[in-house]
PDB file of C-alpha atoms in Angstrom:
ATOM      1  CA  MET P   1     112.231  95.898 -69.685  1.00 58.00           C
ATOM      2  CA  LYS P   2     113.006  92.305 -68.797  1.00 65.00           C
ATOM      3  CA  ILE P   3     110.315  90.046 -67.389  1.00 64.00           C
ATOM      4  CA  PHE P   4     111.983  89.696 -63.987  1.00 55.00           C
ATOM      5  CA  THR P   5     112.463  93.435 -63.719  1.00 67.00           C
ATOM      6  CA  ARG P   6     108.761  93.953 -64.478  1.00 62.00           C
ATOM      7  CA  ARG P   7     107.765  91.369 -61.881  1.00 66.00           C
ATOM      8  CA  ARG P   8     109.932  92.985 -59.217  1.00 69.00           C
ATOM      9  CA  LEU P   9     108.453  96.370 -60.042  1.00 64.00           C
ATOM     10  CA  ALA P  10     104.916  94.971 -59.935  1.00 65.00           C
ATOM     11  CA  ARG P  11     105.557  93.376 -56.531  1.00 73.00           C
ATOM     12  CA  ARG P  12     107.068  96.603 -55.209  1.00 71.00           C
ATOM     13  CA  LEU P  13     104.102  98.638 -56.434  1.00 67.00           C
ATOM     14  CA  GLU P  14     101.658  96.139 -54.953  1.00 74.00           C
ATOM     15  CA  LYS P  15     103.444  96.269 -51.615  1.00 70.00           C
ATOM     16  CA  GLU P  16     103.646 100.058 -51.492  1.00 71.00           C
ATOM     17  CA  LEU P  17     100.385 101.035 -53.237  1.00 76.00           C
ATOM     18  CA  GLY P  18      98.161  98.033 -52.661  1.00 76.00           C
ATOM     19  CA  THR P  19      96.080  96.412 -55.359  1.00 81.00           C
ATOM     20  CA  GLY P  20      93.130  98.759 -55.459  1.00 85.00           C
ATOM     21  CA  LEU P  21      92.321 102.401 -55.680  1.00 90.00           C
ATOM     22  CA  TRP P  22      95.750 103.949 -55.128  1.00 91.00           C
ATOM     23  CA  ARG P  23      97.519 101.539 -57.441  1.00 89.00           C
ATOM     24  CA  GLN P  24      94.929 102.316 -60.121  1.00 92.00           C
ATOM     25  CA  ALA P  25      95.464 106.067 -59.681  1.00 93.00           C
ATOM     26  CA  HIS P  26      99.218 105.642 -60.112  1.00 93.00           C
ATOM     27  CA  ASP P  27      98.887 103.306 -63.091  1.00 94.00           C
ATOM     28  CA  ARG P  28      96.464 105.624 -64.896  1.00 95.00           C
ATOM     29  CA  TYR P  29      98.961 108.480 -64.621  1.00 97.00           C
ATOM     30  CA  VAL P  30     101.746 106.244 -65.937  1.00 95.00           C
ATOM     31  CA  ARG P  31      99.630 105.075 -68.882  1.00 96.00           C
ATOM     32  CA  GLY P  32      98.781 108.664 -69.829  1.00 97.00           C
ATOM     33  CA  LEU P  33     102.431 109.629 -69.610  1.00 96.00           C
ATOM     34  CA  ASP P  34     103.432 106.678 -71.793  1.00 96.00           C
ATOM     35  CA  ARG P  35     100.773 107.657 -74.312  1.00 96.00           C
ATOM     36  CA  TYR P  36     102.099 111.224 -74.415  1.00 97.00           C
ATOM     37  CA  HIS P  37     105.636 110.066 -75.143  1.00 95.00           C
ATOM     38  CA  GLN P  38     104.459 107.609 -77.800  1.00 95.00           C
ATOM     39  CA  ILE P  39     102.727 110.451 -79.611  1.00 95.00           C
ATOM     40  CA  LEU P  40     105.985 112.402 -79.748  1.00 93.00           C
ATOM     41  CA  GLU P  41     107.508 109.809 -82.066  1.00 89.00           C
ATOM     42  CA  GLY P  42     107.429 111.050 -85.629  1.00 79.00           C
ATOM     43  CA  ILE P  43     106.650 114.706 -84.871  1.00 86.00           C
ATOM     44  CA  GLU P  44     108.578 117.381 -86.746  1.00 83.00           C
ATOM     45  CA  ASP P  45     111.728 118.607 -84.994  1.00 84.00           C
ATOM     46  CA  ASP P  46     110.590 122.163 -84.239  1.00 90.00           C
ATOM     47  CA  VAL P  47     107.293 121.018 -82.700  1.00 93.00           C
ATOM     48  CA  TYR P  48     109.004 118.070 -81.014  1.00 94.00           C
ATOM     49  CA  ASN P  49     111.412 120.467 -79.303  1.00 95.00           C
ATOM     50  CA  GLN P  50     108.436 122.376 -77.912  1.00 96.00           C
ATOM     51  CA  LEU P  51     106.530 119.289 -76.733  1.00 97.00           C
ATOM     52  CA  VAL P  52     109.401 117.418 -75.059  1.00 96.00           C
ATOM     53  CA  PRO P  53     109.803 119.877 -72.148  1.00 97.00           C
ATOM     54  CA  ILE P  54     106.061 119.622 -71.486  1.00 97.00           C
ATOM     55  CA  GLY P  55     106.328 115.828 -71.348  1.00 97.00           C
ATOM     56  CA  ASP P  56     109.412 116.105 -69.167  1.00 97.00           C
ATOM     57  CA  SER P  57     107.538 118.305 -66.692  1.00 97.00           C
ATOM     58  CA  LEU P  58     104.787 115.660 -66.481  1.00 98.00           C
ATOM     59  CA  ALA P  59     107.348 112.886 -66.063  1.00 97.00           C
ATOM     60  CA  GLU P  60     109.055 114.816 -63.265  1.00 97.00           C
ATOM     61  CA  ARG P  61     105.785 114.700 -61.321  1.00 97.00           C
ATOM     62  CA  LEU P  62     105.600 110.893 -61.505  1.00 95.00           C
ATOM     63  CA  ASN P  63     107.547 110.622 -58.239  1.00 95.00           C
ATOM     64  CA  THR P  64     105.014 112.981 -56.663  1.00 96.00           C
ATOM     65  CA  VAL P  65     102.161 110.766 -57.882  1.00 96.00           C
ATOM     66  CA  PHE P  66     103.888 107.684 -56.493  1.00 93.00           C
ATOM     67  CA  GLU P  67     104.527 109.321 -53.122  1.00 95.00           C
ATOM     68  CA  LEU P  68     100.963 110.628 -52.899  1.00 95.00           C
ATOM     69  CA  CYS P  69      99.534 107.207 -53.702  1.00 92.00           C
ATOM     70  CA  GLN P  70     101.928 105.532 -51.276  1.00 93.00           C
ATOM     71  CA  ARG P  71     101.008 107.892 -48.444  1.00 93.00           C
ATOM     72  CA  ALA P  72      97.331 107.584 -49.346  1.00 91.00           C
ATOM     73  CA  HIS P  73      97.570 103.799 -49.115  1.00 90.00           C
ATOM     74  CA  GLN P  74      99.199 104.137 -45.689  1.00 91.00           C
ATOM     75  CA  HIS P  75      96.577 106.560 -44.356  1.00 90.00           C
ATOM     76  CA  PHE P  76      93.549 105.254 -46.254  1.00 91.00           C
ATOM     77  CA  PRO P  77      94.206 101.588 -47.110  1.00 87.00           C
ATOM     78  CA  ALA P  78      92.019 100.371 -49.947  1.00 79.00           C
ATOM     79  CA  ASP P  79      92.398  97.107 -51.812  1.00 78.00           C
ATOM     80  CA  GLY P  80      89.158  97.662 -53.700  1.00 80.00           C
ATOM     81  CA  MET P  81      87.790 100.564 -55.681  1.00 83.00           C
ATOM     82  CA  HIS P  82      85.795 102.078 -52.806  1.00 82.00           C
ATOM     83  CA  VAL P  83      87.122 105.506 -51.794  1.00 87.00           C
ATOM     84  CA  PRO P  84      87.714 105.460 -48.020  1.00 84.00           C
ATOM     85  CA  GLY P  85      86.097 108.161 -45.939  1.00 86.00           C
ATOM     86  CA  GLY P  86      88.240 111.266 -45.731  1.00 87.00           C
ATOM     87  CA  ALA P  87      90.081 110.498 -48.975  1.00 90.00           C
ATOM     88  CA  ASN P  88      87.558 111.929 -51.446  1.00 94.00           C
ATOM     89  CA  ALA P  89      89.432 115.158 -52.202  1.00 95.00           C
ATOM     90  CA  LEU P  90      92.749 113.338 -52.583  1.00 95.00           C
ATOM     91  CA  HIS P  91      91.341 110.650 -54.839  1.00 95.00           C
ATOM     92  CA  SER P  92      89.453 113.203 -56.909  1.00 96.00           C
ATOM     93  CA  ALA P  93      92.582 115.302 -57.469  1.00 97.00           C
ATOM     94  CA  LEU P  94      94.659 112.249 -58.423  1.00 96.00           C
ATOM     95  CA  SER P  95      91.947 111.024 -60.762  1.00 96.00           C
ATOM     96  CA  ARG P  96      91.627 114.413 -62.436  1.00 97.00           C
ATOM     97  CA  ALA P  97      95.426 114.612 -62.808  1.00 98.00           C
ATOM     98  CA  ALA P  98      95.438 111.259 -64.629  1.00 97.00           C
ATOM     99  CA  ASN P  99      92.555 112.404 -66.841  1.00 97.00           C
ATOM    100  CA  HIS P 100      94.394 115.606 -67.672  1.00 98.00           C
ATOM    101  CA  VAL P 101      97.541 113.673 -68.599  1.00 98.00           C
ATOM    102  CA  ALA P 102      95.405 111.721 -71.067  1.00 97.00           C
ATOM    103  CA  THR P 103      93.905 114.910 -72.501  1.00 97.00           C
ATOM    104  CA  THR P 104      97.416 116.388 -72.721  1.00 98.00           C
ATOM    105  CA  ALA P 105      98.356 113.389 -74.859  1.00 97.00           C
ATOM    106  CA  GLU P 106      95.244 114.006 -76.968  1.00 97.00           C
ATOM    107  CA  ALA P 107      96.226 117.636 -77.452  1.00 97.00           C
ATOM    108  CA  ALA P 108      99.733 116.538 -78.495  1.00 96.00           C
ATOM    109  CA  ALA P 109      98.155 114.129 -80.984  1.00 95.00           C
ATOM    110  CA  MET P 110      96.159 117.012 -82.442  1.00 95.00           C
ATOM    111  CA  VAL P 111      99.376 119.003 -82.805  1.00 95.00           C
ATOM    112  CA  ARG P 112     100.962 116.020 -84.525  1.00 93.00           C
ATOM    113  CA  LEU P 113      98.017 115.939 -86.955  1.00 91.00           C
ATOM    114  CA  GLN P 114      98.374 119.718 -87.429  1.00 91.00           C
ATOM    115  CA  HIS P 115      94.913 120.373 -85.967  1.00 93.00           C
ATOM    116  CA  GLY P 116      96.035 121.905 -82.682  1.00 92.00           C
ATOM    117  CA  ASP P 117      98.665 124.142 -81.154  1.00 94.00           C
ATOM    118  CA  VAL P 118     101.378 123.711 -78.568  1.00 96.00           C
ATOM    119  CA  GLN P 119      99.720 126.240 -76.248  1.00 97.00           C
ATOM    120  CA  ALA P 120      96.751 123.878 -75.874  1.00 97.00           C
ATOM    121  CA  VAL P 121      99.128 121.110 -74.819  1.00 97.00           C
ATOM    122  CA  GLN P 122     100.772 123.462 -72.326  1.00 98.00           C
ATOM    123  CA  ARG P 123      97.390 124.464 -70.863  1.00 98.00           C
ATOM    124  CA  ARG P 124      96.452 120.799 -70.360  1.00 98.00           C
ATOM    125  CA  ALA P 125      99.787 120.114 -68.667  1.00 98.00           C
ATOM    126  CA  GLU P 126      99.215 123.062 -66.343  1.00 98.00           C
ATOM    127  CA  GLN P 127      95.914 121.452 -65.329  1.00 98.00           C
ATOM    128  CA  VAL P 128      97.828 118.277 -64.414  1.00 98.00           C
ATOM    129  CA  HIS P 129     100.199 120.262 -62.215  1.00 98.00           C
ATOM    130  CA  ALA P 130      97.317 122.113 -60.576  1.00 98.00           C
ATOM    131  CA  CYS P 131      95.532 118.843 -59.757  1.00 98.00           C
ATOM    132  CA  LEU P 132      98.687 117.364 -58.267  1.00 98.00           C
ATOM    133  CA  ASP P 133      99.131 120.481 -56.145  1.00 98.00           C
ATOM    134  CA  GLN P 134      95.542 120.018 -54.952  1.00 97.00           C
ATOM    135  CA  ALA P 135      96.250 116.375 -54.150  1.00 97.00           C
ATOM    136  CA  GLU P 136      99.284 117.359 -52.103  1.00 96.00           C
ATOM    137  CA  ALA P 137      97.187 119.894 -50.208  1.00 96.00           C
ATOM    138  CA  ALA P 138      94.439 117.318 -49.619  1.00 94.00           C
ATOM    139  CA  LEU P 139      96.873 114.863 -48.056  1.00 86.00           C
TER     140      LEU P 139
END
């Protein structure tokens, strides 16, 4: 990604998500997703073919995360890390979703090291989806 493209994206995210809590929630999800896809590099083809759809399902929810954080910033503006009143359930669900993306990446790493199974990765991904569904319901 070129430097000007990154700057435009950063300005857009700052405008739509703010600089605090909601931007952090979005960025944590993105970092976990990036980590997951980095782990896929170098995995055997048969396992890779099983893990890619899981990663794709998490990537498909990135727009949901963005929209949730955008709407949260509109309804509960926060430029710091303090959770505004009434936003606890939403923030908690978004935070747990980001944590579960990270643990999904960990589970994929264990599969890559041949110390885990694909079903564990799938279970972690299902937790991400469940948390995002809870976040949608909270908003």
